[in-house]
mmCIF file of C-alpha atoms in Angstrom:
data_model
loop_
_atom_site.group_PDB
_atom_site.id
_atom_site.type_symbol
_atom_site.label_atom_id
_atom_site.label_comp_id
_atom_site.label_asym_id
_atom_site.label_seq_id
_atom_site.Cartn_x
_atom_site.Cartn_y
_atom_site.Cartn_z
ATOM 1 C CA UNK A 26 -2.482 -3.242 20.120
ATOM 2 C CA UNK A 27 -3.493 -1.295 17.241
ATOM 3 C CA UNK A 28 -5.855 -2.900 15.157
ATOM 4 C CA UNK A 29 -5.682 -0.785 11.773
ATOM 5 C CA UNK A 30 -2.336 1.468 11.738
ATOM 6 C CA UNK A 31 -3.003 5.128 9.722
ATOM 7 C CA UNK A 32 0.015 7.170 8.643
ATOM 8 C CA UNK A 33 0.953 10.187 8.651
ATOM 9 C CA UNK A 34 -0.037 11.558 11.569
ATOM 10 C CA UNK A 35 -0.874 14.967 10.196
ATOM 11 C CA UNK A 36 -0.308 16.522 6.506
ATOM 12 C CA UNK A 37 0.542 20.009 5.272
ATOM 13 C CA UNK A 38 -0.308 20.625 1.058
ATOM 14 C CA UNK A 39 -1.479 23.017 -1.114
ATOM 15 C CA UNK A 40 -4.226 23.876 -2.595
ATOM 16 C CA UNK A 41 -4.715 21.533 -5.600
ATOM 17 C CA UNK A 42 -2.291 18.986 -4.500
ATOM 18 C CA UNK A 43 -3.189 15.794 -3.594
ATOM 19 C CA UNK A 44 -2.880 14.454 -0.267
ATOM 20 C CA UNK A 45 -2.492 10.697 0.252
ATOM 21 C CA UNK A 46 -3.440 8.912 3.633
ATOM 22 C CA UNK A 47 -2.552 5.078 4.233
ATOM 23 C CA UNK A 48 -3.945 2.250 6.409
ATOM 24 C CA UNK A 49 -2.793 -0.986 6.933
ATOM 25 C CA UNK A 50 -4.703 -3.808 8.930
ATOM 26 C CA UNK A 51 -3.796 -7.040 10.222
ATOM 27 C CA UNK A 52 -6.798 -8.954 10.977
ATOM 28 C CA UNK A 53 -8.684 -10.971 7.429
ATOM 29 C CA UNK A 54 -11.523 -10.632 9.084
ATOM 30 C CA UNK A 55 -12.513 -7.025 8.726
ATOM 31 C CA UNK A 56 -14.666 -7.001 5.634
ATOM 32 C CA UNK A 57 -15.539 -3.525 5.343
ATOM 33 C CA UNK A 58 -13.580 -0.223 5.163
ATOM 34 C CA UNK A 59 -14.991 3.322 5.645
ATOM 35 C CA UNK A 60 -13.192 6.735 5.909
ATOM 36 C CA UNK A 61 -14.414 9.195 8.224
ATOM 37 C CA UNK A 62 -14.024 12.918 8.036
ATOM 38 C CA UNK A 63 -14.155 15.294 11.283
ATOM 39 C CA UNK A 64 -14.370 18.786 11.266
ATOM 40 C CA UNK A 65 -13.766 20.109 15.061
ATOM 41 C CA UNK A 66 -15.929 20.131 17.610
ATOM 42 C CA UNK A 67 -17.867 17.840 15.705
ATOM 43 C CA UNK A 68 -18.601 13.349 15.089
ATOM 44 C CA UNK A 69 -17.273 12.322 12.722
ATOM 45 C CA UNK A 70 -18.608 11.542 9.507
ATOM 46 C CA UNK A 71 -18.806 9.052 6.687
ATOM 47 C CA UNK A 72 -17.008 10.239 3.579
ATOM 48 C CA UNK A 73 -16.566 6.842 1.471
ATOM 49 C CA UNK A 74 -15.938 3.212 2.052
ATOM 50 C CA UNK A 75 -15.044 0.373 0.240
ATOM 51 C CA UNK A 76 -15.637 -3.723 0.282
ATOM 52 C CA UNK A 77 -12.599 -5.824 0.195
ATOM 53 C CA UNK A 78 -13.463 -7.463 -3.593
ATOM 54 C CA UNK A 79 -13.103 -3.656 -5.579
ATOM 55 C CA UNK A 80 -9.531 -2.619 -5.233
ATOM 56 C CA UNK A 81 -10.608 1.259 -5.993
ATOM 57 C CA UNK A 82 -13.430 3.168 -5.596
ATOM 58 C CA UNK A 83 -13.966 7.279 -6.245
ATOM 59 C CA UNK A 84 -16.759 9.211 -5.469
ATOM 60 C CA UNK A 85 -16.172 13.141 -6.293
ATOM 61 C CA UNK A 86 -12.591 14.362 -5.409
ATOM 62 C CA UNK A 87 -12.153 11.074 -2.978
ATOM 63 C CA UNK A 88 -10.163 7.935 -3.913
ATOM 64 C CA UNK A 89 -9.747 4.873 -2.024
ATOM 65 C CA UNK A 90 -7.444 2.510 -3.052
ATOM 66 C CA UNK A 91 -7.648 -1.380 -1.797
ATOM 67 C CA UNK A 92 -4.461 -3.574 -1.844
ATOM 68 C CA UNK A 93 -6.100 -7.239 -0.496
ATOM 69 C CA UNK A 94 -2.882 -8.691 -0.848
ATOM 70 C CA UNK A 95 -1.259 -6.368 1.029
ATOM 71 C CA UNK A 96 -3.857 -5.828 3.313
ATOM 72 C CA UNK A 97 -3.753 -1.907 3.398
ATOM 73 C CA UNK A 98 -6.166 0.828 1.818
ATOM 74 C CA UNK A 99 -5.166 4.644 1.446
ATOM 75 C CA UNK A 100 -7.340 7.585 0.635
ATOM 76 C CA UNK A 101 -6.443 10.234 -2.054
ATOM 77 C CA UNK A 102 -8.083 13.852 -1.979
ATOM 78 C CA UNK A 103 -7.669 15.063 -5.712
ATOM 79 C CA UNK A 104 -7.298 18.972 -6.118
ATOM 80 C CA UNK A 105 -7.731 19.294 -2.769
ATOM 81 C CA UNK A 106 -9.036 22.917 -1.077
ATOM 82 C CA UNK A 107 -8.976 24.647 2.184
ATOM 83 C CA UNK A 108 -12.346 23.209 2.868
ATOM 84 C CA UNK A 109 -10.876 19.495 3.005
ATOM 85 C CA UNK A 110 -9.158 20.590 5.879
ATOM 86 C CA UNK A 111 -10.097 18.144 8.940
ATOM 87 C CA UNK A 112 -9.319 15.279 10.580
ATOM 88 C CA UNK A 113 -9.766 11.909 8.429
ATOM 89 C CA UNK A 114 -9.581 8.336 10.363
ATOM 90 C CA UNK A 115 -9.938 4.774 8.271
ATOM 91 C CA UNK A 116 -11.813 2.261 9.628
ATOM 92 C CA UNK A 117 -11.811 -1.695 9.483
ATOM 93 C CA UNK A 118 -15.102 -3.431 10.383
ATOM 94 C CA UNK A 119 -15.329 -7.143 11.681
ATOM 95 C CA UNK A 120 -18.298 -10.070 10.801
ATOM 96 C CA UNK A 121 -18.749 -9.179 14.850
ATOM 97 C CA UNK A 122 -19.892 -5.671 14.302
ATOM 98 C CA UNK A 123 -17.014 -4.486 15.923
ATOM 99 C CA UNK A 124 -15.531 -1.371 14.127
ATOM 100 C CA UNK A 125 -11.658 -0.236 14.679
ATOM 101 C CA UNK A 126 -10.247 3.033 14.167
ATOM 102 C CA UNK A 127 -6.972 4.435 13.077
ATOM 103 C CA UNK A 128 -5.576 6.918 15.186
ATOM 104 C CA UNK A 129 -6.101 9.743 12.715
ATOM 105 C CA UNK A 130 -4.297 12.120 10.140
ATOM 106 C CA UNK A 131 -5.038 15.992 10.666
ATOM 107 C CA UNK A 132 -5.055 17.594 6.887
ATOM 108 C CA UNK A 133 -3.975 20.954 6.558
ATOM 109 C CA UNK A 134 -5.140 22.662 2.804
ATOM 110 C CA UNK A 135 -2.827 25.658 2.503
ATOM 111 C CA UNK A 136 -4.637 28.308 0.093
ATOM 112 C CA UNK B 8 -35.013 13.895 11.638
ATOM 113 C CA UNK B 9 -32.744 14.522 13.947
ATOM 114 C CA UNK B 10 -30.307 11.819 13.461
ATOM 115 C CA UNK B 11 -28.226 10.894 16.329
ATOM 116 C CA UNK B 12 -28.673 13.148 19.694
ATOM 117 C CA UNK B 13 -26.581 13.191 22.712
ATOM 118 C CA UNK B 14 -27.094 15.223 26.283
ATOM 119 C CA UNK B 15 -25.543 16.677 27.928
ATOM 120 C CA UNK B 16 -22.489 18.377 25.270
ATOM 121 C CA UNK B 17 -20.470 19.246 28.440
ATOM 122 C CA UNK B 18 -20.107 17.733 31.491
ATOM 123 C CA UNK B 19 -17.388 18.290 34.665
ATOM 124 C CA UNK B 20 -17.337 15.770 37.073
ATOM 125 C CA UNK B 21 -15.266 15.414 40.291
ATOM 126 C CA UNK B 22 -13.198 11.857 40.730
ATOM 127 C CA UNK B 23 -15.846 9.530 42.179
ATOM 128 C CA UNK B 24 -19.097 11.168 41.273
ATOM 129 C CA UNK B 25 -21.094 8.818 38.822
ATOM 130 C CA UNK B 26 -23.007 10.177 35.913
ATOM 131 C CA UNK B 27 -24.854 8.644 32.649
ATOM 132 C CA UNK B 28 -24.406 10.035 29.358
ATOM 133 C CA UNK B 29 -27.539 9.844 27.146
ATOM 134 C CA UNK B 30 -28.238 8.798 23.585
ATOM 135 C CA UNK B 31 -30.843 8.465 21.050
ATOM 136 C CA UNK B 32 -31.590 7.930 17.163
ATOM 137 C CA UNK B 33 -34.563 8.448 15.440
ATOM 138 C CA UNK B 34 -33.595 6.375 12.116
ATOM 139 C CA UNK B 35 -34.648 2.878 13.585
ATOM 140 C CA UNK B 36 -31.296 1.538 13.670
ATOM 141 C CA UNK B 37 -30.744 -1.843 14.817
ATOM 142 C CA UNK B 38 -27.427 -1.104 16.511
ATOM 143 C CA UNK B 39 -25.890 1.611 18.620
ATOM 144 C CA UNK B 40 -22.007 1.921 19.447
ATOM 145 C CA UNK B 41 -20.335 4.173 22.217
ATOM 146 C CA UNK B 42 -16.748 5.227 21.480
ATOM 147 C CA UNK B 43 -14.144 7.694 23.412
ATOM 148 C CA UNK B 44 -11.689 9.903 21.379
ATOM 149 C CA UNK B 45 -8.568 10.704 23.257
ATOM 150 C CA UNK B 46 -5.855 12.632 21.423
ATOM 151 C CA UNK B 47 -3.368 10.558 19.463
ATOM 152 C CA UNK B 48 -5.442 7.382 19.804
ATOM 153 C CA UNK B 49 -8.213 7.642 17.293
ATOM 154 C CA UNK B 50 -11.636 6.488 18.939
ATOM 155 C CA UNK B 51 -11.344 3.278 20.836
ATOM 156 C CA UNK B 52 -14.988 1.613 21.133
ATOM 157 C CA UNK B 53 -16.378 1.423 24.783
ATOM 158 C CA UNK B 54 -19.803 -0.719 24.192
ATOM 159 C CA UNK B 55 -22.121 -2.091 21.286
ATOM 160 C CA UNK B 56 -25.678 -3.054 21.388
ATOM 161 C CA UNK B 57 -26.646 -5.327 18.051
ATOM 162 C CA UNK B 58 -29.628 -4.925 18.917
ATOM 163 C CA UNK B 59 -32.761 -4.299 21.197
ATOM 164 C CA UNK B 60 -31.759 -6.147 24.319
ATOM 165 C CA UNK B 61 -28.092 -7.430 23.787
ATOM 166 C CA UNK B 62 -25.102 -5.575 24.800
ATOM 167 C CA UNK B 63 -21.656 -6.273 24.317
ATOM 168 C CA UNK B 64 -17.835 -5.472 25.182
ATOM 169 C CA UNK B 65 -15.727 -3.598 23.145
ATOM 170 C CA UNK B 66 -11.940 -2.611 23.517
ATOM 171 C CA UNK B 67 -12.104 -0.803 26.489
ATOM 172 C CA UNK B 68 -15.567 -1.003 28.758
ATOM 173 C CA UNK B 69 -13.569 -0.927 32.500
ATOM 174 C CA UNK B 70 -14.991 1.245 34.302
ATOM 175 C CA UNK B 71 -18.304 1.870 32.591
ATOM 176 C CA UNK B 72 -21.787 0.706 31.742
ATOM 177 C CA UNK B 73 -24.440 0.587 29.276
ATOM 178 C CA UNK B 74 -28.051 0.307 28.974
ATOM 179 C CA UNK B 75 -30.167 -0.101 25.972
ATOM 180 C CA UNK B 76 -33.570 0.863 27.238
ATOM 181 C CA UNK B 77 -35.599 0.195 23.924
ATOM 182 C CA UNK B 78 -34.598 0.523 20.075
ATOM 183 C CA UNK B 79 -34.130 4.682 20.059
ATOM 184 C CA UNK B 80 -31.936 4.745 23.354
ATOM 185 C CA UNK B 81 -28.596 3.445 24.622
ATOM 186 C CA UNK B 82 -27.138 5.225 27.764
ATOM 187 C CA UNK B 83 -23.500 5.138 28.890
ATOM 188 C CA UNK B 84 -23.006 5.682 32.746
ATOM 189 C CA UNK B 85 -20.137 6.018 34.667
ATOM 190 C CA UNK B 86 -20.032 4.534 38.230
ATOM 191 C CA UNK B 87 -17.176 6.021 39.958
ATOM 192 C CA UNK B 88 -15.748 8.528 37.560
ATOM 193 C CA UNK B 89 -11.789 8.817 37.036
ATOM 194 C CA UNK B 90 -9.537 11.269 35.445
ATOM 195 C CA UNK B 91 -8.679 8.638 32.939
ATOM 196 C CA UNK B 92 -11.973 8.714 32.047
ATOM 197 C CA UNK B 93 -11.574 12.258 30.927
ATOM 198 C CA UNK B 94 -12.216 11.924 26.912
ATOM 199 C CA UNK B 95 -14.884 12.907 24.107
ATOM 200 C CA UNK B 96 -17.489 10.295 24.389
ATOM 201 C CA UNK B 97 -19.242 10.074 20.480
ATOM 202 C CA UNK B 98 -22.426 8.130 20.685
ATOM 203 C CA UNK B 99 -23.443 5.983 17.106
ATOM 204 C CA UNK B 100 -25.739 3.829 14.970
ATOM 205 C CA UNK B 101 -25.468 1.856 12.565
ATOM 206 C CA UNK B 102 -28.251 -0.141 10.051
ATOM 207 C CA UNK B 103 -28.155 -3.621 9.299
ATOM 208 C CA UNK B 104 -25.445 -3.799 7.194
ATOM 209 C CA UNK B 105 -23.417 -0.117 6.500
ATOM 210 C CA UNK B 106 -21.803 2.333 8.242
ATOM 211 C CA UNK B 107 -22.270 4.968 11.318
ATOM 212 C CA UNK B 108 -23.713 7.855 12.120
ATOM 213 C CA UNK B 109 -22.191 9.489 14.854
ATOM 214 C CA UNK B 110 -23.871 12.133 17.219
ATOM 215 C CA UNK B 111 -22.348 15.225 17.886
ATOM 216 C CA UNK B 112 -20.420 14.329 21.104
ATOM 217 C CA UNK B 113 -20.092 14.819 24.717
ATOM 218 C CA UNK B 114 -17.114 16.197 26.408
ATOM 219 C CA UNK B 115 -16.166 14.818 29.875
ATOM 220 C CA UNK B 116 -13.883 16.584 32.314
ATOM 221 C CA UNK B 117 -12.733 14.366 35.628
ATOM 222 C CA UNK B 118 -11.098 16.446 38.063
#
């Protein structure tokens, strides 16, 4: 059973457009919510995260948006470029130190 | 600093041949993670370690085990290899309270 569910699967867009990734989650428990970016061949790595009391937080070109309520988050690239494309999985972390993935949404930046 | 280091990168084994998969961080982190990355399903968390001494369970440890030999180290080994088992294993850590940093990956072949 899937703890946090990420959609779409993989995503095609321009440059400059502005590709939007969703997660939705289940369990109230998870108090924390990274994104990860992977390039291939390579771990992933940290790209921004967000607590569960700020419904939006941007650092740079990267968005996340937090519905509570709802319980789902989604990350928004602004002006995206060839160089944002990668792999990006959301994460959900429990008060157990247990951290679960989504399955992942491979970006594709056309130039 | 090297951050999070993992040996070997590649690794074939034959089904029933055992083998441990090595980690270590140098940022005196209090916990270290294993995960596996299979295609499709996002990386699915094998074994935790809070801390010096503890280890823990996560969503799929059948068929493996873990050490943590001291607060740098946390080994993964396989007893009896499968081709199940066949996967990217991504060691990480993790400081009190934020995210992960994940090492650069090992990739395991079961024939």
């Amino acid at each position: 059973q899937q703890q946090v569910k990420q959609s779409p699967q993989s995503l095609i867009v321009q440059k400059g457009g502005i590709p939007i990734i969703n997660c939705a989650y289940e369990n109230t428990a998870f108090d924390y919510f990274p994104w990860y970016q992977q390039f291939p061949g390579k771990g992933p790595a940290l790209l921004i995260a967000i607590r569960p009391d700020v419904s939006e937080k941007k650092e740079g070109r990267f968005t996340i948006s937090f519905n509570k309520s709802a319980k789902q988050f989604s990350l928004h690239i602004m002006d995206s470029q060839p160089g944002d494309s990668a792999t990006y999985f959301c994460a959900a972390l429990n008060t157990g130190n247990q951290f679960y993935f989504g399955t992942g949404t491979s970006l594709t930046v056309i130039p | 600093n090297a951050g999070v280091t993992q040996t070997p990168k590649f690794q074939v084994l034959k089904t029933g041949q055992s083998m441990t998969l090595q980690c270590a961080q140098d940022m005196n982190h209090n916990s270290m993670y294993w995960y596996r990355q299979d295609p499709g399903m996002g990386l699915r968390l094998i074994y935790y370690s809070a801390s010096e001494g503890t280890t823990d369970k996560g969503e799929v440890p059948n068929g493996y085990n873990v050490s943590r030999l001291n607060k740098r180290e946390f080994s993964l080994r396989l007893e009896s290899a499968a081709p199940s088992q066949t996967s990217v294993y991504f060691c990480a850590s993790r400081p009190a309270r934020d995210t992960q940093y994940f090492g650069p990956g090992t990739r395991l072949t079961v024939l």
